[in-house]
Amino acid sequence: MATKSYSYQAELLVRDYLLADPYVPYTSILGGIIICKMAYDVTQLISSLYYKGYSSLTKIQRIEWNNRGMSSAHAIFITLMSLYLVFFSDLFSDRIQGLVTFRSSNVSTFTLGVSVGYFITDLAMIFWLYPSLGGMEYIFHHMLSIIAISYSIFSGEGQLYTYMVLISETTTPGINLRWFLDTAGMKRSSAYLVNGVVIFFTWLTARIFLFIYLFYHIYLHYDQVLQLHTFGYLLNILVPIALFIMNMVWFAKIVKGLRKTLAKRQ
């Protein structure tokens, strides 16, 4: 009986507080931070047990190693959820009446909150170890992400376009794997070459073609975009443009690096 009572109380706590509409943004952000800490610790544990070279890394390399494990976990989670919500669920479907730019749900809001929790955690680590984990471009990217996603959470505006942008996180695990291979001394391996080719195509798809589709979708639904509040309108127009420019700059570096790797192979 006592077990049932505790179970019922826990269920009430989750339903009436943690997942209640007013609290979802806050509990999801806090949950995202906690999950990031867990992913960091799990990466550290698994690496120390199964990768012999982990102990020989410098302190800053181990921190970055664990940090990249954390960012990969977030990238996989947010990519899967974004793909589902954008292309497979009915939440943002044109078949449903109503403005697509004002649609949201507890699930979509909670998912965005977890992502904000990640960006806050990663940004704190970047500041703490600056510039070892990234320079000003990473700070700009993360701050822009936190502002845009947070506004989408608390206003309920433009969540569709926020998720379209977040699909671009699908390139993160490949980028991190490239760093892992390089740090492990496998830069001349076949895995490193294959990884570079995969990064090229995933970046082209998720950060170039997908953004072009996003701009086309905005064009088709521009009458709905115009009904956003001024700040929401600017975020949904300017943030994708700014990120697209950054994606093009980084893509040029990826092409240059891939060409250099292929040239060494010949």
C-alpha positions as CSV (number, residue, x, y, z in Angstrom):
1,M,0.0,0.0,0.0
2,A,2.8,2.4,0.9
3,T,4.5,1.7,-2.5
4,K,1.3,2.5,-4.3
5,S,0.9,5.7,-2.3
6,Y,4.4,6.9,-3.2
7,S,3.9,6.0,-6.8
8,Y,0.6,7.9,-7.0
9,Q,2.2,10.9,-5.3
10,A,5.1,10.8,-7.8
11,E,2.6,10.6,-10.7
12,L,0.8,13.7,-9.3
13,L,4.1,15.5,-9.0
14,V,5.0,14.9,-12.6
15,R,1.5,15.6,-14.0
16,D,0.6,18.7,-11.9
17,Y,4.0,20.3,-11.6
18,L,6.9,19.0,-13.8
19,L,4.7,18.7,-16.9
20,A,2.0,21.2,-16.2
21,D,1.8,23.9,-18.9
22,P,3.2,26.8,-16.8
23,Y,6.2,24.8,-15.6
24,V,7.2,22.8,-18.7
25,P,9.7,25.5,-20.0
26,Y,11.5,25.6,-16.7
27,T,11.6,21.9,-15.9
28,S,12.7,21.1,-19.4
29,I,15.6,23.5,-19.3
30,L,16.7,22.2,-15.9
31,G,16.2,18.7,-17.2
32,G,18.4,19.5,-20.2
33,I,21.2,20.7,-17.9
34,I,21.0,17.6,-15.8
35,I,20.9,15.3,-18.8
36,C,24.0,17.1,-20.2
37,K,25.9,16.4,-16.9
38,M,24.9,12.8,-17.1
39,A,26.0,12.5,-20.8
40,Y,29.3,14.1,-19.8
41,D,29.9,11.7,-17.0
42,V,28.8,8.6,-19.0
43,T,31.2,9.6,-21.8
44,Q,34.0,9.9,-19.2
45,L,33.2,6.5,-17.7
46,I,32.9,4.6,-21.0
47,S,36.0,6.2,-22.4
48,S,38.1,5.5,-19.4
49,L,37.0,1.8,-19.5
50,Y,37.2,1.1,-23.2
51,Y,39.7,3.5,-24.7
52,K,43.2,2.9,-23.4
53,G,44.5,6.2,-24.8
54,Y,42.0,8.2,-22.7
55,S,44.3,8.3,-19.7
56,S,47.2,9.6,-21.7
57,L,45.2,12.7,-22.9
58,T,45.9,16.0,-21.3
59,K,43.4,17.4,-18.9
60,I,41.9,19.9,-21.4
61,Q,41.7,17.1,-24.0
62,R,39.8,14.9,-21.6
63,I,37.4,17.7,-20.9
64,E,36.9,18.4,-24.6
65,W,36.5,14.6,-25.2
66,N,33.7,14.4,-22.6
67,N,32.2,17.7,-23.8
68,R,32.0,16.4,-27.4
69,G,30.3,13.2,-26.1
70,M,27.7,15.4,-24.4
71,S,27.1,17.5,-27.5
72,S,26.8,14.3,-29.7
73,A,24.1,13.0,-27.3
74,H,22.2,16.3,-27.6
75,A,22.6,16.3,-31.3
76,I,21.1,12.8,-31.7
77,F,18.2,13.6,-29.4
78,I,17.3,17.0,-31.0
79,T,17.7,15.7,-34.6
80,L,15.4,12.8,-34.0
81,M,12.8,14.9,-32.3
82,S,13.0,17.7,-34.9
83,L,12.6,15.3,-37.8
84,Y,9.6,13.7,-36.1
85,L,7.9,17.0,-35.3
86,V,8.6,18.7,-38.6
87,F,8.0,15.9,-41.1
88,F,6.1,13.0,-39.4
89,S,3.8,14.5,-36.7
90,D,0.6,16.5,-37.6
91,L,1.6,19.4,-35.3
92,F,3.0,21.6,-38.2
93,S,1.0,20.0,-41.0
94,D,-0.7,22.2,-43.6
95,R,-3.6,19.8,-43.4
96,I,-4.6,21.2,-40.1
97,Q,-6.4,24.6,-40.0
98,G,-4.8,27.5,-38.2
99,L,-1.6,29.5,-38.4
100,V,1.4,27.2,-38.5
101,T,3.6,29.9,-37.1
102,F,1.7,29.8,-33.7
103,R,1.5,26.1,-33.2
104,S,3.1,24.4,-30.2
105,S,2.5,21.5,-27.8
106,N,3.9,20.4,-24.4
107,V,6.1,17.9,-26.3
108,S,7.5,20.5,-28.7
109,T,8.1,23.0,-25.9
110,F,9.7,20.4,-23.6
111,T,12.0,19.3,-26.4
112,L,13.1,22.9,-27.0
113,G,13.7,23.4,-23.3
114,V,16.1,20.4,-23.2
115,S,18.0,22.0,-26.1
116,V,18.2,25.3,-24.3
117,G,19.6,23.4,-21.3
118,Y,22.3,22.0,-23.5
119,F,23.3,25.3,-25.0
120,I,23.5,26.9,-21.6
121,T,25.7,24.1,-20.3
122,D,28.0,24.1,-23.3
123,L,28.2,27.9,-23.3
124,A,29.2,27.9,-19.6
125,M,32.0,25.4,-20.4
126,I,33.2,27.5,-23.3
127,F,33.4,30.6,-21.1
128,W,35.1,28.6,-18.3
129,L,37.8,27.2,-20.5
130,Y,37.9,30.0,-23.2
131,P,39.2,29.7,-25.8
132,S,40.0,25.9,-25.5
133,L,36.5,24.7,-26.4
134,G,35.7,27.3,-29.0
135,G,36.2,31.0,-30.0
136,M,33.8,33.9,-30.5
137,E,32.0,32.2,-33.3
138,Y,30.8,29.5,-30.9
139,I,29.8,32.0,-28.3
140,F,27.8,34.0,-31.0
141,H,26.2,30.7,-32.2
142,H,25.2,29.5,-28.8
143,M,23.9,32.9,-27.5
144,L,21.9,33.3,-30.7
145,S,20.5,29.8,-30.3
146,I,19.5,30.4,-26.6
147,I,17.7,33.7,-27.4
148,A,15.9,32.3,-30.4
149,I,14.8,29.0,-28.8
150,S,13.9,30.6,-25.5
151,Y,11.6,33.1,-27.3
152,S,10.0,30.3,-29.2
153,I,9.4,28.4,-26.0
154,F,7.9,31.2,-23.9
155,S,5.9,32.8,-26.8
156,G,4.9,29.7,-28.7
157,E,5.8,31.5,-31.9
158,G,7.8,30.1,-34.8
159,Q,8.5,26.6,-33.3
160,L,8.3,25.1,-36.8
161,Y,11.2,27.1,-38.1
162,T,13.1,26.7,-34.8
163,Y,13.0,22.9,-35.4
164,M,13.9,23.2,-39.0
165,V,17.1,25.0,-37.9
166,L,17.8,22.5,-35.2
167,I,17.8,19.6,-37.7
168,S,21.2,21.0,-38.7
169,E,22.5,19.5,-35.4
170,T,22.6,16.2,-37.4
171,T,26.1,17.2,-38.5
172,T,27.5,17.4,-34.9
173,P,28.2,13.7,-34.3
174,G,30.2,13.5,-37.5
175,I,32.2,16.7,-36.6
176,N,32.9,15.3,-33.1
177,L,33.9,11.9,-34.5
178,R,36.4,13.6,-36.7
179,W,37.9,15.3,-33.6
180,F,37.9,11.9,-31.8
181,L,39.8,10.2,-34.6
182,D,42.3,13.0,-34.9
183,T,43.0,13.0,-31.2
184,A,43.3,9.3,-31.2
185,G,46.0,9.5,-33.8
186,M,43.8,8.0,-36.6
187,K,44.0,11.0,-39.0
188,R,45.5,8.7,-41.8
189,S,43.0,5.9,-41.3
190,S,40.2,5.0,-43.8
191,A,37.7,5.9,-41.1
192,Y,38.9,9.5,-41.1
193,L,38.5,9.7,-44.8
194,V,35.0,8.2,-44.8
195,N,34.1,10.5,-42.0
196,G,35.1,13.5,-44.0
197,V,33.0,12.4,-47.0
198,V,30.0,11.8,-44.7
199,I,30.4,15.2,-43.1
200,F,30.4,16.8,-46.6
201,F,27.1,15.3,-47.6
202,T,25.3,15.7,-44.2
203,W,26.4,19.3,-44.0
204,L,25.3,19.9,-47.6
205,T,21.9,18.4,-46.9
206,A,21.2,19.6,-43.3
207,R,22.9,23.0,-43.4
208,I,22.6,24.1,-47.0
209,F,19.7,22.4,-48.8
210,L,17.5,22.3,-45.7
211,F,18.0,26.0,-45.0
212,I,17.0,26.7,-48.7
213,Y,13.8,24.7,-48.0
214,L,13.3,26.7,-44.8
215,F,13.5,30.0,-46.7
216,Y,11.1,28.6,-49.4
217,H,8.6,27.5,-46.6
218,I,8.8,31.0,-45.1
219,Y,8.1,32.5,-48.6
220,L,5.0,30.2,-49.0
221,H,3.7,31.1,-45.5
222,Y,4.9,34.7,-45.4
223,D,1.4,36.0,-44.7
224,Q,1.5,33.9,-41.5
225,V,5.0,35.0,-40.7
226,L,3.9,38.6,-40.9
227,Q,1.5,38.0,-38.0
228,L,4.3,37.2,-35.6
229,H,5.3,39.8,-33.1
230,T,8.1,42.1,-34.3
231,F,10.8,40.4,-32.2
232,G,9.5,36.9,-33.3
233,Y,9.4,38.0,-36.9
234,L,13.0,39.3,-36.8
235,L,14.2,36.1,-35.1
236,N,12.5,33.9,-37.7
237,I,14.0,35.9,-40.6
238,L,17.4,37.1,-39.3
239,V,18.6,34.1,-37.3
240,P,18.3,31.5,-40.2
241,I,20.0,34.0,-42.5
242,A,22.9,34.6,-40.0
243,L,23.3,30.8,-39.4
244,F,23.1,30.1,-43.1
245,I,26.0,32.5,-43.7
246,M,28.0,30.8,-41.0
247,N,27.1,27.4,-42.4
248,M,28.4,28.5,-45.8
249,V,31.7,29.8,-44.3
250,W,32.2,26.5,-42.4
251,F,31.2,24.5,-45.5
252,A,34.0,26.2,-47.4
253,K,36.4,25.0,-44.7
254,I,35.0,21.5,-44.9
255,V,35.5,21.4,-48.7
256,K,39.0,22.7,-48.3
257,G,39.8,20.1,-45.6
258,L,38.3,17.3,-47.6
259,R,40.2,18.2,-50.8
260,K,43.4,18.4,-48.7
261,T,42.8,14.9,-47.3
262,L,42.0,13.4,-50.7
263,A,45.2,15.0,-52.2
264,K,47.3,13.4,-49.5
265,R,45.7,10.0,-50.4
266,Q,46.8,10.2,-54.0
